Short mmCIF file of C-alpha atoms in Angstrom, two decimals:
data_model
loop_
_atom_site.label_atom_id
_atom_site.label_comp_id
_atom_site.label_asym_id
_atom_site.label_seq_id
_atom_site.Cartn_x
_atom_site.Cartn_y
_atom_site.Cartn_z
CA MET A 1 -35.33 -30.79 0.99
CA SER A 2 -31.73 -30.50 -0.07
CA THR A 3 -29.31 -28.15 0.93
CA VAL A 4 -26.69 -26.52 -0.65
CA VAL A 5 -23.36 -25.51 0.59
CA VAL A 6 -20.80 -23.63 -1.10
CA ASN A 7 -17.58 -23.76 0.22
CA GLU A 8 -15.40 -20.37 0.78
CA GLU A 9 -12.36 -20.05 -0.07
CA ALA A 10 -9.68 -20.28 2.38
CA PRO A 11 -7.69 -17.57 3.05
CA TRP A 12 -4.08 -18.42 2.14
CA ARG A 13 -5.54 -19.65 -0.76
CA ALA A 14 -7.05 -16.50 -1.74
CA GLY A 15 -3.95 -14.84 -0.85
CA TRP A 16 -1.39 -17.09 -2.57
CA ARG A 17 -3.37 -16.92 -5.13
CA GLY A 18 -3.74 -12.58 -5.36
CA ALA A 19 0.12 -13.29 -4.73
CA ARG A 20 0.56 -15.15 -8.06
CA VAL A 21 -1.50 -12.40 -10.25
CA ASN A 22 0.62 -9.98 -9.00
CA ALA A 23 4.10 -12.02 -8.65
CA LEU A 24 5.11 -10.15 -12.28
CA PRO A 25 4.79 -6.53 -11.66
CA ALA A 26 5.98 -6.93 -7.14
CA VAL A 27 9.56 -8.06 -8.80
CA ALA A 28 9.07 -5.61 -11.94
CA LEU A 29 7.86 -2.94 -8.89
CA GLN A 30 10.98 -4.29 -6.18
CA LEU A 31 13.95 -4.39 -9.19
CA VAL A 32 13.36 -0.76 -9.63
CA ALA A 33 13.74 -0.26 -6.27
CA LEU A 34 16.53 -1.65 -5.92
CA VAL A 35 18.46 -0.10 -8.27
CA LEU A 36 17.48 3.43 -6.91
CA VAL A 37 18.73 2.22 -3.47
CA LEU A 38 22.01 0.62 -5.44
CA ALA A 39 22.09 4.25 -7.24
CA PHE A 40 22.27 5.73 -4.01
CA TYR A 41 24.73 4.25 -2.80
CA HIS A 42 27.13 3.76 -5.43
CA HIS A 43 26.48 6.52 -8.32
CA ALA A 44 27.67 10.02 -7.72
CA PRO A 45 25.15 11.51 -10.15
CA THR A 46 22.53 9.47 -8.91
CA ARG A 47 23.08 9.91 -5.05
CA ASP A 48 23.85 14.03 -6.32
CA ALA A 49 19.77 13.90 -8.26
CA LEU A 50 17.93 12.12 -4.77
CA THR A 51 19.97 14.14 -2.61
CA ARG A 52 18.69 17.37 -4.10
CA LEU A 53 14.95 16.07 -4.24
CA ALA A 54 15.09 15.17 -0.82
CA ALA A 55 15.78 18.62 0.09
CA TRP A 56 12.75 19.67 -1.89
CA ARG A 57 10.49 16.51 -0.35
CA THR A 58 11.94 18.42 3.02
CA GLU A 59 11.19 21.23 1.99
CA VAL A 60 7.70 21.29 0.83
CA GLY A 61 6.90 19.12 3.94
CA VAL A 62 4.01 17.13 3.73
CA LYS A 63 2.00 18.43 0.96
CA PHE A 64 4.24 16.19 -1.18
CA ALA A 65 3.50 12.45 0.45
CA ILE A 66 -0.49 13.76 -0.33
CA ILE A 67 0.02 14.82 -3.94
CA SER A 68 2.00 11.98 -4.74
CA THR A 69 0.59 8.94 -3.21
CA GLY A 70 -2.95 10.62 -4.42
CA PHE A 71 -1.74 10.82 -7.71
CA PHE A 72 0.33 7.60 -8.19
CA GLY A 73 -1.49 5.08 -5.53
CA GLY A 74 -4.41 7.04 -6.57
CA LEU A 75 -5.40 9.23 -10.22
CA LEU A 76 -2.93 6.71 -11.45
CA PRO A 77 -3.99 3.02 -11.26
CA VAL A 78 -8.11 4.46 -11.86
CA LEU A 79 -7.09 5.82 -14.80
CA TYR A 80 -5.43 2.40 -15.93
CA LEU A 81 -8.54 0.76 -14.82
CA ARG A 82 -11.14 3.60 -16.97
CA ALA A 83 -8.41 3.46 -20.34
CA ARG A 84 -8.99 -0.56 -20.27
CA ARG A 85 -12.55 -1.70 -22.02
CA ALA A 86 -12.72 -4.96 -19.85
CA THR A 87 -12.00 -2.97 -16.25
CA ARG A 88 -13.73 0.69 -17.71
CA ALA A 89 -16.66 -0.12 -15.73
CA ARG A 90 -14.88 -1.24 -12.69
CA PHE A 91 -15.63 2.11 -10.91
CA THR A 92 -17.88 5.51 -11.25
CA TRP A 93 -16.09 8.96 -11.44
CA ALA A 94 -17.35 9.23 -7.73
CA GLN A 95 -16.14 5.68 -6.78
CA ALA A 96 -12.39 6.67 -7.87
CA ALA A 97 -12.88 10.56 -6.45
CA ALA A 98 -13.29 8.60 -2.78
CA ILE A 99 -10.37 6.20 -3.72
CA ILE A 100 -8.22 9.30 -4.32
CA ALA A 101 -8.92 11.13 -1.44
CA PHE A 102 -8.07 8.24 0.14
CA TRP A 103 -5.00 7.56 -1.09
CA ALA A 104 -4.10 11.33 -0.92
CA TYR A 105 -4.84 10.82 3.03
CA LYS A 106 -2.62 7.93 2.97
CA GLY A 107 0.64 10.15 1.94
CA LEU A 108 -0.09 12.25 4.79
CA GLU A 109 -0.43 8.71 7.11
CA ILE A 110 2.30 7.00 5.48
CA ASP A 111 4.45 9.76 5.83
CA LEU A 112 4.47 10.65 9.94
CA PHE A 113 4.29 6.47 10.11
CA TYR A 114 7.83 6.86 8.62
CA ARG A 115 8.73 9.98 10.37
CA PHE A 116 7.93 7.94 14.22
CA LEU A 117 9.41 5.13 12.80
CA ALA A 118 12.66 6.73 12.41
CA TRP A 119 12.35 8.33 15.41
CA LEU A 120 11.34 5.16 17.30
CA VAL A 121 14.00 2.78 16.04
CA GLY A 122 16.64 4.97 14.21
CA GLU A 123 17.84 6.69 10.70
CA GLY A 124 20.63 3.61 10.61
CA HIS A 125 20.78 1.87 7.35
CA ASP A 126 22.41 -1.44 9.01
CA VAL A 127 20.50 -5.04 8.43
CA GLY A 128 19.31 -4.41 12.51
CA THR A 129 18.01 -1.08 11.86
CA ILE A 130 15.82 -2.03 8.15
CA ALA A 131 14.50 -5.31 10.08
CA ALA A 132 13.27 -3.48 12.59
CA LYS A 133 11.60 -1.49 10.36
CA MET A 134 10.35 -4.16 8.62
CA GLY A 135 9.16 -5.65 10.92
CA ILE A 136 7.03 -3.11 12.53
CA ASP A 137 6.13 -2.10 9.48
CA GLN A 138 4.75 -5.82 8.21
CA LEU A 139 3.91 -7.64 11.08
CA ILE A 140 2.42 -4.83 12.93
CA TYR A 141 0.76 -1.52 11.43
CA CYS A 142 -0.52 -3.96 7.73
CA PRO A 143 -2.26 -6.26 10.15
CA LEU A 144 -3.58 -4.28 12.03
CA PHE A 145 -4.62 -0.77 11.20
CA ALA A 146 -3.26 -0.34 6.91
CA VAL A 147 -4.36 -3.42 5.70
CA PRO A 148 -8.46 -3.26 7.20
CA THR A 149 -8.95 -0.09 6.22
CA THR A 150 -7.95 -0.51 3.18
CA VAL A 151 -9.44 -3.95 2.44
CA ILE A 152 -12.62 -1.52 4.00
CA VAL A 153 -12.77 1.78 2.44
CA TYR A 154 -12.49 -0.34 -1.31
CA HIS A 155 -15.82 -2.19 0.19
CA TRP A 156 -17.25 1.03 1.08
CA ALA A 157 -16.42 2.24 -2.93
CA GLU A 158 -17.58 -0.63 -4.41
CA THR A 159 -20.53 -0.90 -2.91
CA HIS A 160 -21.43 2.62 -4.65
CA PHE A 161 -20.70 3.92 -0.27
CA ASP A 162 -23.87 1.28 1.47
CA ARG A 163 -22.40 1.86 5.07
CA ALA A 164 -24.99 -0.47 5.81
CA ALA A 165 -24.07 -3.04 3.88
CA VAL A 166 -20.32 -2.49 4.74
CA THR A 167 -21.37 -3.01 8.21
CA SER A 168 -22.88 -5.78 8.12
CA ASP A 169 -20.36 -7.11 6.52
CA TRP A 170 -17.96 -6.48 8.73
CA ARG A 171 -19.77 -8.03 11.57
CA ALA A 172 -20.61 -11.42 10.07
CA PRO A 173 -18.33 -13.96 12.01
CA GLY A 174 -15.22 -14.03 10.63
CA TRP A 175 -14.76 -10.63 8.93
CA TYR A 176 -10.66 -10.67 9.11
CA ARG A 177 -10.66 -14.09 8.15
CA ARG A 178 -11.98 -13.82 5.00
CA LYS A 179 -11.93 -10.36 3.86
CA VAL A 180 -8.14 -8.84 5.41
CA LEU A 181 -6.63 -12.48 5.73
CA PRO A 182 -6.01 -12.79 2.06
CA VAL A 183 -5.02 -9.23 0.76
CA LEU A 184 -2.73 -9.46 4.06
CA ILE A 185 -1.11 -12.68 2.84
CA SER A 186 0.02 -11.35 -0.76
CA ASN A 187 0.79 -7.70 0.21
CA LEU A 188 2.79 -9.93 2.10
CA GLY A 189 4.78 -10.87 -1.15
CA VAL A 190 4.97 -7.58 -2.26
CA TRP A 191 6.10 -5.13 0.39
CA VAL A 192 8.84 -7.02 2.50
CA PRO A 193 11.43 -6.77 0.33
CA ALA A 194 9.88 -3.60 -1.15
CA VAL A 195 10.03 -2.40 2.39
CA CYS A 196 13.25 -3.75 3.41
CA LEU A 197 15.08 -1.03 -0.12
CA ILE A 198 12.36 1.33 1.12
CA TYR A 199 14.02 1.87 4.37
CA ALA A 200 17.55 1.40 3.44
CA LEU A 201 17.23 4.90 2.10
CA PRO A 202 17.34 8.31 3.92
CA THR A 203 13.74 9.12 5.69
CA PRO A 204 13.12 12.10 3.09
CA LEU A 205 13.53 9.41 0.39
CA GLN A 206 11.74 6.65 2.18
CA LEU A 207 8.41 7.80 0.49
CA PRO A 208 9.03 8.92 -2.64
CA LEU A 209 10.97 5.46 -3.23
#
């Protein structure tokens, strides 16, 4: 009797592959963020417009975070997948609704996280403050909470809400290495530069960016 051994892809290889696939949109996102940050500090009309946005965002409060993140993080990607024939069957509308609701919740979570960092580290825009916030964000918050919870929610949605399947996979050996680490590696390539730019702005503008 023969035994077939399936070699699982190393997490760093999977993460690097994901980073390469995301390279073009990541650079585009980072360039747009860089232009907005530079314009805020060096272009008076842009600074005035963003200052008004910050005032309105503060007035609206947490509802802005919930609605905007649910829209940009959940609804727009779902509509994009549904619009393309190759990915139309990826999610049912029930699965899509769960993902949109998850990203709406993430808006609340991220808003509170940015406020917490402002309280903990300060609201300065010097290199030290930005580096400290980036480190807490990318080296503590993401690996310990943000990425694992996102992996779990997407797995739950992709299995058509099969809680037993998600729990079984989570309890299997090497779950973090198999499921979280590749996403985390890919995430770092996109978000380390991006969050540095985000934290260069005043706190009320960080979530909108």
